[in-house]
Amino acid sequence: MLLVLVIVPLWGASYTLAPGSLASVLREIIDAGPEKVVIEGEAFSSELQALKRLPATVTNLDLSRLTIKGDDAYGNGVLPPFALFATHIKTISLPASLTEIGEGAFAETPLESVTLPSSLRNIGPRAFYKCKALKSADMSVCDVWVVAEECFYGCAMLEELKLPTQLTEVHDRALMRTSLHSLSIPNVWKIGNFALAEIPFLSEISLRKGVAVGEGAFFNTPNLPAVDEFALSYPVLGFAMTGDFFDGNLINADVIPEGAFAGCRISSIRLGLNVEKIEPFAFRNIEGLKSVDVTTKGADIPLLSEEAFSGVDVSEVRLLVAPGYEDGWREAPGWKDFMIEAPAGVEDIMPDAEAVVISGAGGMVEISASVPIDYVGVYSPGGIRLFERRDCGETVSVGPLGDKEVVVRAVAGDIVKVAVLLIN
């Protein structure tokens, strides 16, 4: 067995390994107590689990020139589970040929930053769990498709995280309780339970349309702006305590569960065709609510829990129903307490509605505005959605439509306008 040891006085030590020699080297490191350790040469993957025995003096570890060889337990390039768990490493240089970081490999270390190589294909659960000094992590060149369960959970100082563009999943609690300010995950199609919960400074996020959201995914992440990119099924507490995150967006789950939007700042709510039941406290203590739009529902009135809007004076909230269906809503438990209105002709729900013009003839609907139009929806009088579009510019043309009469809803900034049109 070949073992070459060179001691660098005062600040560090450098070692060249042959496979199977790490245990002997660790005894030397423990005796010498250096601040920096450079390990190069070759080592079996399994023996790297012994690195957790590094003494507290070692805060800088350089593995950049180490080749990790596969063995009976792990493949080539694998840093095994819990290899450096609870050590005192603050800085690390990783092998250029690293392929996998095992579960908990850096958990509960004082690591301050990490750059991961392009060869990396997998990062295990809890790899950086509660690395409370970690401020930045760069995964941008990695061939990684998943952020594993609790991967960065509790990294309370993590402000910058660069992720690969091909990333498709963020698993349960993966980024929970970090300090991220922005996050770009444009190709992610699934966000796990509580994956982005309790991130106090997160105010900017880039997502794909239709991303599936797990239970509590954004719970108590209060500074996110309104974003309309999510799948139309909102699970328990998914967005509770998240500020004005979903103001005006369509809610279309079969059941809006207990506490789902509690504590949010929402001025307008739109319920879709699928909504059948609203459970207790679903909209508890929401702030600034002015209107609930149920025009798509027609006579299909969802079951409303007595406490669904607890803490909200619904007698001051407008309930916008499709024309001809007012009487049913005025008799429905809970709903009858709202200010029930149906659009007749053109109704200005917000001031300065003259800035939006809605007209129709020859089977066509035309909408124009002096400001960019955020949303246009066209419905049959029975509540069937015929057309929907967002970010429309200043003019929208819809049709030809076969219906004789349609209900049109247009939103432009703070202006909301609803019109009933005869177009044929």
Tab-separated table of C-alpha atoms in Angstrom:
chain	number	residue	atom	x	y	z
A	1	MET	CA	0.000	0.000	0.000
A	2	LEU	CA	1.343	3.412	-0.986
A	3	LEU	CA	0.967	6.250	1.476
A	4	VAL	CA	2.690	9.577	1.134
A	5	LEU	CA	2.314	12.120	3.925
A	6	VAL	CA	3.542	15.693	3.811
A	7	ILE	CA	2.932	17.928	6.808
A	8	VAL	CA	2.557	21.648	6.107
A	9	PRO	CA	3.567	23.486	9.296
A	10	LEU	CA	1.139	25.542	11.380
A	11	TRP	CA	-1.843	25.833	9.033
A	12	GLY	CA	-2.425	22.574	7.228
A	13	ALA	CA	-1.506	19.147	5.964
A	14	SER	CA	-1.524	17.467	2.567
A	15	TYR	CA	-1.997	13.760	1.959
A	16	THR	CA	-1.854	11.513	-1.081
A	17	LEU	CA	-3.925	8.377	-0.590
A	18	ALA	CA	-4.059	4.893	-1.985
A	19	PRO	CA	-7.376	3.022	-1.673
A	20	GLY	CA	-7.850	1.786	1.905
A	21	SER	CA	-5.386	4.167	3.540
A	22	LEU	CA	-7.729	6.869	4.856
A	23	ALA	CA	-8.099	5.378	8.341
A	24	SER	CA	-4.328	5.638	8.904
A	25	VAL	CA	-4.269	9.180	7.578
A	26	LEU	CA	-7.080	10.227	9.910
A	27	ARG	CA	-5.017	9.172	12.922
A	28	GLU	CA	-2.251	11.479	11.695
A	29	ILE	CA	-4.716	14.329	11.173
A	30	ILE	CA	-6.171	13.900	14.656
A	31	ASP	CA	-2.698	14.014	16.198
A	32	ALA	CA	-1.554	17.015	14.126
A	33	GLY	CA	-4.776	19.067	14.418
A	34	PRO	CA	-4.277	21.183	11.273
A	35	GLU	CA	-6.684	23.898	10.125
A	36	LYS	CA	-6.595	22.918	6.444
A	37	VAL	CA	-6.405	19.409	5.015
A	38	VAL	CA	-5.715	18.551	1.382
A	39	ILE	CA	-6.547	14.965	0.400
A	40	GLU	CA	-5.658	13.727	-3.069
A	41	GLY	CA	-4.937	10.412	-4.761
A	42	GLU	CA	-7.528	7.612	-4.642
A	43	ALA	CA	-9.975	6.392	-1.990
A	44	PHE	CA	-12.839	3.912	-1.862
A	45	SER	CA	-16.241	5.527	-1.493
A	46	SER	CA	-17.184	3.640	1.684
A	47	GLU	CA	-14.028	4.626	3.584
A	48	LEU	CA	-14.941	8.324	3.149
A	49	GLN	CA	-17.607	7.847	5.825
A	50	ALA	CA	-14.691	7.997	8.258
A	51	LEU	CA	-14.228	11.691	7.429
A	52	LYS	CA	-16.779	12.469	10.144
A	53	ARG	CA	-13.891	11.748	12.556
A	54	LEU	CA	-12.001	14.859	11.427
A	55	PRO	CA	-10.977	16.888	14.485
A	56	ALA	CA	-12.629	20.215	15.267
A	57	THR	CA	-9.468	22.046	14.199
A	58	VAL	CA	-10.113	21.162	10.511
A	59	THR	CA	-12.264	23.898	8.990
A	60	ASN	CA	-10.959	23.821	5.391
A	61	LEU	CA	-11.067	20.590	3.382
A	62	ASP	CA	-9.756	20.281	-0.180
A	63	LEU	CA	-10.825	17.120	-2.040
A	64	SER	CA	-10.551	18.635	-5.502
A	65	ARG	CA	-7.808	16.251	-6.624
A	66	LEU	CA	-9.238	13.129	-5.009
A	67	THR	CA	-10.580	10.260	-7.148
A	68	ILE	CA	-13.395	8.340	-5.469
A	69	LYS	CA	-13.479	4.700	-6.518
A	70	GLY	CA	-16.566	2.519	-6.356
A	71	ASP	CA	-16.793	-0.493	-4.057
A	72	ASP	CA	-19.390	-3.046	-2.967
A	73	ALA	CA	-21.596	-0.382	-1.372
A	74	TYR	CA	-21.292	2.652	-3.654
A	75	GLY	CA	-20.362	3.552	-7.196
A	76	ASN	CA	-17.569	5.708	-8.584
A	77	GLY	CA	-17.625	9.329	-7.493
A	78	VAL	CA	-20.016	8.869	-4.549
A	79	LEU	CA	-19.542	10.825	-1.333
A	80	PRO	CA	-21.352	8.399	1.013
A	81	PRO	CA	-24.122	9.228	3.494
A	82	PHE	CA	-23.152	11.295	6.552
A	83	ALA	CA	-19.528	11.472	5.398
A	84	LEU	CA	-18.933	14.867	7.021
A	85	PHE	CA	-21.969	15.004	9.306
A	86	ALA	CA	-21.534	17.433	12.217
A	87	THR	CA	-17.874	18.112	11.455
A	88	HIS	CA	-16.467	21.651	11.689
A	89	ILE	CA	-15.902	22.187	7.949
A	90	LYS	CA	-16.466	25.800	6.843
A	91	THR	CA	-15.043	25.580	3.318
A	92	ILE	CA	-14.706	22.644	0.966
A	93	SER	CA	-13.433	21.961	-2.548
A	94	LEU	CA	-15.115	18.925	-4.085
A	95	PRO	CA	-13.753	16.406	-6.592
A	96	ALA	CA	-14.352	17.374	-10.211
A	97	SER	CA	-15.624	13.826	-10.871
A	98	LEU	CA	-18.125	13.750	-7.977
A	99	THR	CA	-21.352	12.004	-9.082
A	100	GLU	CA	-23.434	11.771	-5.917
A	101	ILE	CA	-23.675	13.331	-2.476
A	102	GLY	CA	-25.227	10.918	0.001
A	103	GLU	CA	-27.892	11.583	2.595
A	104	GLY	CA	-26.831	13.974	5.333
A	105	ALA	CA	-23.293	14.227	3.957
A	106	PHE	CA	-22.824	17.851	5.105
A	107	ALA	CA	-25.695	18.057	7.611
A	108	GLU	CA	-25.199	20.259	10.661
A	109	THR	CA	-21.804	21.575	9.598
A	110	PRO	CA	-20.796	25.272	9.679
A	111	LEU	CA	-20.246	25.203	5.906
A	112	GLU	CA	-20.420	28.761	4.551
A	113	SER	CA	-20.658	28.230	0.785
A	114	VAL	CA	-20.492	25.398	-1.710
A	115	THR	CA	-20.035	25.076	-5.464
A	116	LEU	CA	-21.069	21.743	-6.915
A	117	PRO	CA	-19.401	20.264	-10.033
A	118	SER	CA	-20.987	19.548	-13.418
A	119	SER	CA	-20.436	15.794	-12.928
A	120	LEU	CA	-22.885	15.709	-10.011
A	121	ARG	CA	-26.110	13.798	-10.806
A	122	ASN	CA	-27.734	13.220	-7.431
A	123	ILE	CA	-27.919	14.917	-4.036
A	124	GLY	CA	-29.460	12.854	-1.255
A	125	PRO	CA	-32.028	13.890	1.339
A	126	ARG	CA	-30.837	16.223	4.080
A	127	ALA	CA	-27.471	16.648	2.386
A	128	PHE	CA	-27.159	20.214	3.774
A	129	TYR	CA	-29.704	19.889	6.584
A	130	LYS	CA	-29.396	22.691	9.141
A	131	CYS	CA	-26.163	24.100	7.757
A	132	LYS	CA	-26.965	27.286	9.638
A	133	ALA	CA	-23.946	29.263	8.347
A	134	LEU	CA	-24.487	28.395	4.669
A	135	LYS	CA	-24.995	31.640	2.732
A	136	SER	CA	-24.738	30.486	-0.894
A	137	ALA	CA	-24.892	27.283	-2.916
A	138	ASP	CA	-24.279	26.982	-6.642
A	139	MET	CA	-25.837	23.956	-8.363
A	140	SER	CA	-26.269	25.686	-11.703
A	141	VAL	CA	-23.944	23.426	-13.740
A	142	CYS	CA	-24.980	20.141	-12.089
A	143	ASP	CA	-26.874	17.412	-13.908
A	144	VAL	CA	-29.372	17.286	-11.027
A	145	TRP	CA	-33.136	17.061	-11.659
A	146	VAL	CA	-34.440	16.961	-8.093
A	147	VAL	CA	-33.899	18.892	-4.868
A	148	ALA	CA	-34.312	16.053	-2.386
A	149	GLU	CA	-36.345	15.982	0.803
A	150	GLU	CA	-35.068	18.461	3.417
A	151	CYS	CA	-31.954	19.021	1.326
A	152	PHE	CA	-31.468	22.612	2.551
A	153	TYR	CA	-33.956	22.538	5.429
A	154	GLY	CA	-33.102	24.985	8.195
A	155	CYS	CA	-30.229	26.696	6.340
A	156	ALA	CA	-31.254	29.898	8.051
A	157	MET	CA	-28.639	32.125	6.353
A	158	LEU	CA	-29.009	30.717	2.822
A	159	GLU	CA	-29.775	33.793	0.702
A	160	GLU	CA	-28.514	32.689	-2.718
A	161	LEU	CA	-29.237	29.358	-4.374
A	162	LYS	CA	-28.445	28.794	-8.044
A	163	LEU	CA	-30.317	25.790	-9.380
A	164	PRO	CA	-29.967	23.939	-12.698
A	165	THR	CA	-32.532	24.959	-15.322
A	166	GLN	CA	-33.547	21.344	-15.971
A	167	LEU	CA	-34.740	20.869	-12.372
A	168	THR	CA	-38.185	19.197	-12.339
A	169	GLU	CA	-39.031	18.526	-8.673
A	170	VAL	CA	-38.566	20.190	-5.291
A	171	HIS	CA	-39.338	17.581	-2.632
A	172	ASP	CA	-40.911	17.896	0.824
A	173	ARG	CA	-39.417	20.638	3.033
A	174	ALA	CA	-36.466	20.916	0.644
A	175	LEU	CA	-35.977	24.683	1.102
A	176	MET	CA	-38.059	25.252	4.208
A	177	ARG	CA	-36.757	27.822	6.720
A	178	THR	CA	-34.087	29.308	4.485
A	179	SER	CA	-33.514	33.020	3.812
A	180	LEU	CA	-33.859	33.023	0.030
A	181	HIS	CA	-34.893	36.331	-1.532
A	182	SER	CA	-35.593	35.001	-5.027
A	183	LEU	CA	-35.942	31.621	-6.697
A	184	SER	CA	-35.975	30.572	-10.338
A	185	ILE	CA	-37.402	27.094	-11.002
A	186	PRO	CA	-39.044	27.567	-14.434
A	187	ASN	CA	-39.229	23.861	-15.348
A	188	VAL	CA	-40.272	22.401	-12.009
A	189	TRP	CA	-43.607	20.569	-12.316
A	190	LYS	CA	-43.977	19.434	-8.695
A	191	ILE	CA	-43.410	21.285	-5.423
A	192	GLY	CA	-43.621	19.025	-2.361
A	193	ASN	CA	-45.240	19.448	1.032
A	194	PHE	CA	-43.958	22.532	2.880
A	195	ALA	CA	-41.130	22.746	0.326
A	196	LEU	CA	-41.065	26.563	0.320
A	197	ALA	CA	-42.673	27.188	3.695
A	198	GLU	CA	-41.508	29.732	6.261
A	199	ILE	CA	-39.136	31.630	3.974
A	200	PRO	CA	-39.540	35.164	5.344
A	201	PHE	CA	-37.698	37.098	2.621
A	202	LEU	CA	-38.793	35.251	-0.533
A	203	SER	CA	-40.353	37.963	-2.704
A	204	GLU	CA	-39.627	36.808	-6.255
A	205	ILE	CA	-40.230	33.421	-7.856
A	206	SER	CA	-40.172	32.104	-11.424
A	207	LEU	CA	-42.407	29.078	-12.092
A	208	ARG	CA	-44.024	27.153	-14.923
A	209	LYS	CA	-47.771	27.241	-15.451
A	210	GLY	CA	-49.643	24.326	-13.958
A	211	VAL	CA	-47.008	23.339	-11.409
A	212	ALA	CA	-48.508	20.939	-8.849
A	213	VAL	CA	-48.324	22.239	-5.298
A	214	GLY	CA	-48.098	20.059	-2.185
A	215	GLU	CA	-49.627	20.544	1.237
A	216	GLY	CA	-48.393	23.689	2.944
A	217	ALA	CA	-45.933	24.387	0.126
A	218	PHE	CA	-45.942	28.161	0.721
A	219	PHE	CA	-47.192	28.196	4.301
A	220	ASN	CA	-46.106	31.331	6.164
A	221	THR	CA	-43.972	32.704	3.322
A	222	PRO	CA	-45.501	36.166	3.564
A	223	ASN	CA	-43.711	38.346	1.017
A	224	LEU	CA	-44.477	36.601	-2.261
A	225	PRO	CA	-46.281	38.737	-4.851
A	226	ALA	CA	-49.412	37.628	-6.699
A	227	VAL	CA	-48.433	34.837	-9.091
A	228	ASP	CA	-50.859	32.832	-11.237
A	229	GLU	CA	-48.828	29.816	-12.277
A	230	PHE	CA	-50.254	27.041	-10.159
A	231	ALA	CA	-52.316	23.930	-10.698
A	232	LEU	CA	-55.952	24.543	-9.830
A	233	SER	CA	-55.995	22.358	-6.736
A	234	TYR	CA	-54.968	23.944	-3.457
A	235	PRO	CA	-54.296	21.603	-0.533
A	236	VAL	CA	-54.585	22.187	3.186
A	237	LEU	CA	-52.724	25.272	4.387
A	238	GLY	CA	-50.934	25.459	1.038
A	239	PHE	CA	-50.943	29.239	0.953
A	240	ALA	CA	-52.045	30.246	4.434
A	241	MET	CA	-50.153	33.200	5.855
A	242	THR	CA	-48.721	34.101	2.431
A	243	GLY	CA	-49.652	37.755	2.106
A	244	ASP	CA	-51.568	38.790	-1.039
A	245	PHE	CA	-50.192	35.841	-2.999
A	246	PHE	CA	-53.345	34.739	-4.794
A	247	ASP	CA	-55.303	37.948	-5.025
A	248	GLY	CA	-57.865	37.596	-7.836
A	249	ASN	CA	-56.657	34.208	-9.068
A	250	LEU	CA	-59.052	31.376	-9.889
A	251	ILE	CA	-59.617	28.810	-7.126
A	252	ASN	CA	-60.983	25.616	-8.636
A	253	ALA	CA	-60.421	22.735	-6.191
A	254	ASP	CA	-63.388	20.463	-5.391
A	255	VAL	CA	-62.882	21.289	-1.719
A	256	ILE	CA	-61.243	24.429	-0.370
A	257	PRO	CA	-59.935	22.924	2.879
A	258	GLU	CA	-59.622	24.205	6.391
A	259	GLY	CA	-57.250	27.153	6.742
A	260	ALA	CA	-56.165	27.069	3.080
A	261	PHE	CA	-56.038	30.870	2.683
A	262	ALA	CA	-56.141	31.954	6.324
A	263	GLY	CA	-54.447	35.262	7.028
A	264	CYS	CA	-53.920	36.227	3.390
A	265	ARG	CA	-54.473	39.728	2.003
A	266	ILE	CA	-56.989	39.121	-0.795
A	267	SER	CA	-59.195	41.832	-2.296
A	268	SER	CA	-60.982	39.512	-4.732
A	269	ILE	CA	-61.724	35.790	-4.907
A	270	ARG	CA	-62.877	33.870	-8.001
A	271	LEU	CA	-64.407	30.422	-7.594
A	272	GLY	CA	-64.273	27.985	-10.515
A	273	LEU	CA	-66.734	25.405	-11.778
A	274	ASN	CA	-65.237	22.555	-9.711
A	275	VAL	CA	-65.708	24.092	-6.262
A	276	GLU	CA	-68.239	22.063	-4.268
A	277	LYS	CA	-67.380	22.770	-0.634
A	278	ILE	CA	-65.596	25.397	1.443
A	279	GLU	CA	-64.482	24.108	4.851
A	280	PRO	CA	-64.158	25.958	8.204
A	281	PHE	CA	-61.599	28.757	8.416
A	282	ALA	CA	-60.652	28.437	4.722
A	283	PHE	CA	-60.632	32.244	4.460
A	284	ARG	CA	-60.277	33.058	8.149
A	285	ASN	CA	-59.130	36.617	8.920
A	286	ILE	CA	-58.258	37.459	5.309
A	287	GLU	CA	-57.683	41.180	4.899
A	288	GLY	CA	-59.148	43.666	2.419
A	289	LEU	CA	-61.746	41.395	0.779
A	290	LYS	CA	-64.079	43.370	-1.507
A	291	SER	CA	-65.641	40.787	-3.807
A	292	VAL	CA	-66.225	37.072	-4.361
A	293	ASP	CA	-66.877	36.213	-8.018
A	294	VAL	CA	-69.078	33.123	-8.493
A	295	THR	CA	-70.384	34.002	-11.957
A	296	THR	CA	-69.071	30.725	-13.358
A	297	LYS	CA	-71.183	28.712	-10.904
A	298	GLY	CA	-74.682	29.706	-12.059
A	299	ALA	CA	-77.141	27.776	-9.850
A	300	ASP	CA	-74.455	25.340	-8.627
A	301	ILE	CA	-73.972	26.736	-5.128
A	302	PRO	CA	-71.033	25.331	-3.088
A	303	LEU	CA	-71.620	24.197	0.482
A	304	LEU	CA	-70.232	26.981	2.673
A	305	SER	CA	-69.137	26.234	6.246
A	306	GLU	CA	-70.520	28.629	8.826
A	307	GLU	CA	-66.955	29.564	9.831
A	308	ALA	CA	-65.364	29.624	6.381
A	309	PHE	CA	-65.029	33.426	6.462
A	310	SER	CA	-64.665	33.819	10.227
A	311	GLY	CA	-63.162	37.171	11.129
A	312	VAL	CA	-64.487	38.766	7.915
A	313	ASP	CA	-67.572	41.025	7.763
A	314	VAL	CA	-69.139	39.448	4.672
A	315	SER	CA	-72.044	41.886	4.770
A	316	GLU	CA	-69.564	44.376	3.297
A	317	VAL	CA	-68.327	41.950	0.607
A	318	ARG	CA	-69.899	41.828	-2.867
A	319	LEU	CA	-70.933	38.392	-4.125
A	320	LEU	CA	-71.013	38.544	-7.925
A	321	VAL	CA	-73.395	35.928	-9.344
A	322	ALA	CA	-74.482	35.138	-12.884
A	323	PRO	CA	-77.603	37.060	-14.003
A	324	GLY	CA	-80.852	35.228	-13.258
A	325	TYR	CA	-79.474	33.198	-10.352
A	326	GLU	CA	-79.613	35.788	-7.599
A	327	ASP	CA	-82.571	34.273	-5.723
A	328	GLY	CA	-80.850	30.924	-5.218
A	329	TRP	CA	-77.779	32.530	-3.682
A	330	ARG	CA	-79.935	34.803	-1.500
A	331	GLU	CA	-81.473	31.691	0.085
A	332	ALA	CA	-78.241	29.676	0.448
A	333	PRO	CA	-76.813	29.280	3.989
A	334	GLY	CA	-73.807	31.539	4.477
A	335	TRP	CA	-73.936	33.048	1.005
A	336	LYS	CA	-77.123	34.975	1.803
A	337	ASP	CA	-75.105	37.128	4.224
A	338	PHE	CA	-73.057	38.691	1.405
A	339	MET	CA	-74.022	41.704	-0.729
A	340	ILE	CA	-75.375	39.717	-3.669
A	341	GLU	CA	-75.193	41.369	-7.068
A	342	ALA	CA	-75.527	40.224	-10.667
A	343	PRO	CA	-73.911	42.053	-13.592
A	344	ALA	CA	-76.563	43.802	-15.648
A	345	GLY	CA	-75.327	45.718	-18.640
A	346	VAL	CA	-71.973	47.056	-17.464
A	347	GLU	CA	-71.168	47.166	-13.778
A	348	ASP	CA	-68.194	49.121	-12.500
A	349	ILE	CA	-66.802	47.199	-9.558
A	350	MET	CA	-63.813	49.482	-9.122
A	351	PRO	CA	-63.413	53.220	-9.825
A	352	ASP	CA	-62.263	54.554	-13.211
A	353	ALA	CA	-63.863	51.613	-15.019
A	354	GLU	CA	-64.397	53.795	-18.057
A	355	ALA	CA	-60.758	53.022	-18.842
A	356	VAL	CA	-61.946	49.554	-19.960
A	357	VAL	CA	-64.364	49.278	-22.905
A	358	ILE	CA	-66.296	46.050	-23.588
A	359	SER	CA	-68.402	45.696	-26.734
A	360	GLY	CA	-69.777	42.911	-28.900
A	361	ALA	CA	-71.559	42.190	-32.186
A	362	GLY	CA	-71.593	39.586	-34.950
A	363	GLY	CA	-70.526	36.829	-32.569
A	364	MET	CA	-67.404	38.732	-31.534
A	365	VAL	CA	-66.382	40.353	-28.241
A	366	GLU	CA	-63.949	43.269	-28.208
A	367	ILE	CA	-62.154	44.557	-25.117
A	368	SER	CA	-59.856	47.571	-25.055
A	369	ALA	CA	-58.228	49.541	-22.270
A	370	SER	CA	-55.961	52.506	-21.706
A	371	VAL	CA	-53.746	50.285	-19.547
A	372	PRO	CA	-52.553	46.673	-20.054
A	373	ILE	CA	-55.337	44.118	-19.552
A	374	ASP	CA	-54.415	41.516	-16.949
A	375	TYR	CA	-57.328	39.117	-17.467
A	376	VAL	CA	-60.311	38.483	-19.746
A	377	GLY	CA	-62.934	35.789	-19.122
A	378	VAL	CA	-66.012	35.134	-21.269
A	379	TYR	CA	-68.835	32.934	-19.927
A	380	SER	CA	-72.256	31.742	-20.956
A	381	PRO	CA	-75.121	33.035	-18.747
A	382	GLY	CA	-75.158	29.576	-17.122
A	383	GLY	CA	-71.533	29.950	-16.021
A	384	ILE	CA	-69.748	27.846	-18.646
A	385	ARG	CA	-66.354	29.352	-19.432
A	386	LEU	CA	-65.989	30.034	-23.155
A	387	PHE	CA	-62.682	31.895	-23.150
A	388	GLU	CA	-59.948	32.916	-20.713
A	389	ARG	CA	-56.663	34.740	-21.204
A	390	ARG	CA	-54.117	36.608	-19.068
A	391	ASP	CA	-51.580	39.326	-19.873
A	392	CYS	CA	-53.529	40.430	-22.915
A	393	GLY	CA	-51.978	43.762	-23.870
A	394	GLU	CA	-54.380	46.681	-24.388
A	395	THR	CA	-56.804	45.040	-26.843
A	396	VAL	CA	-58.445	41.607	-26.987
A	397	SER	CA	-60.699	40.131	-29.659
A	398	VAL	CA	-62.705	36.979	-28.837
A	399	GLY	CA	-64.763	34.903	-31.238
A	400	PRO	CA	-66.640	34.046	-33.237
A	401	LEU	CA	-68.854	32.692	-30.452
A	402	GLY	CA	-72.078	30.745	-30.975
A	403	ASP	CA	-73.864	32.010	-27.863
A	404	LYS	CA	-76.438	34.765	-28.212
A	405	GLU	CA	-75.619	36.256	-24.824
A	406	VAL	CA	-72.327	36.211	-22.897
A	407	VAL	CA	-70.910	37.528	-19.628
A	408	VAL	CA	-67.514	39.228	-19.969
A	409	ARG	CA	-65.142	39.956	-17.076
A	410	ALA	CA	-62.090	42.132	-17.665
A	411	VAL	CA	-59.378	43.099	-15.156
A	412	ALA	CA	-56.859	45.865	-15.843
A	413	GLY	CA	-54.761	46.849	-12.845
A	414	ASP	CA	-57.193	47.966	-10.128
A	415	ILE	CA	-60.109	48.087	-12.574
A	416	VAL	CA	-62.592	45.214	-12.708
A	417	LYS	CA	-65.419	45.378	-15.215
A	418	VAL	CA	-68.241	42.916	-15.888
A	419	ALA	CA	-70.621	43.170	-18.819
A	420	VAL	CA	-73.544	41.180	-20.216
A	421	LEU	CA	-73.556	41.389	-24.020
A	422	LEU	CA	-75.926	40.349	-26.802
A	423	ILE	CA	-73.533	39.406	-29.588
A	424	ASN	CA	-75.730	37.475	-32.066
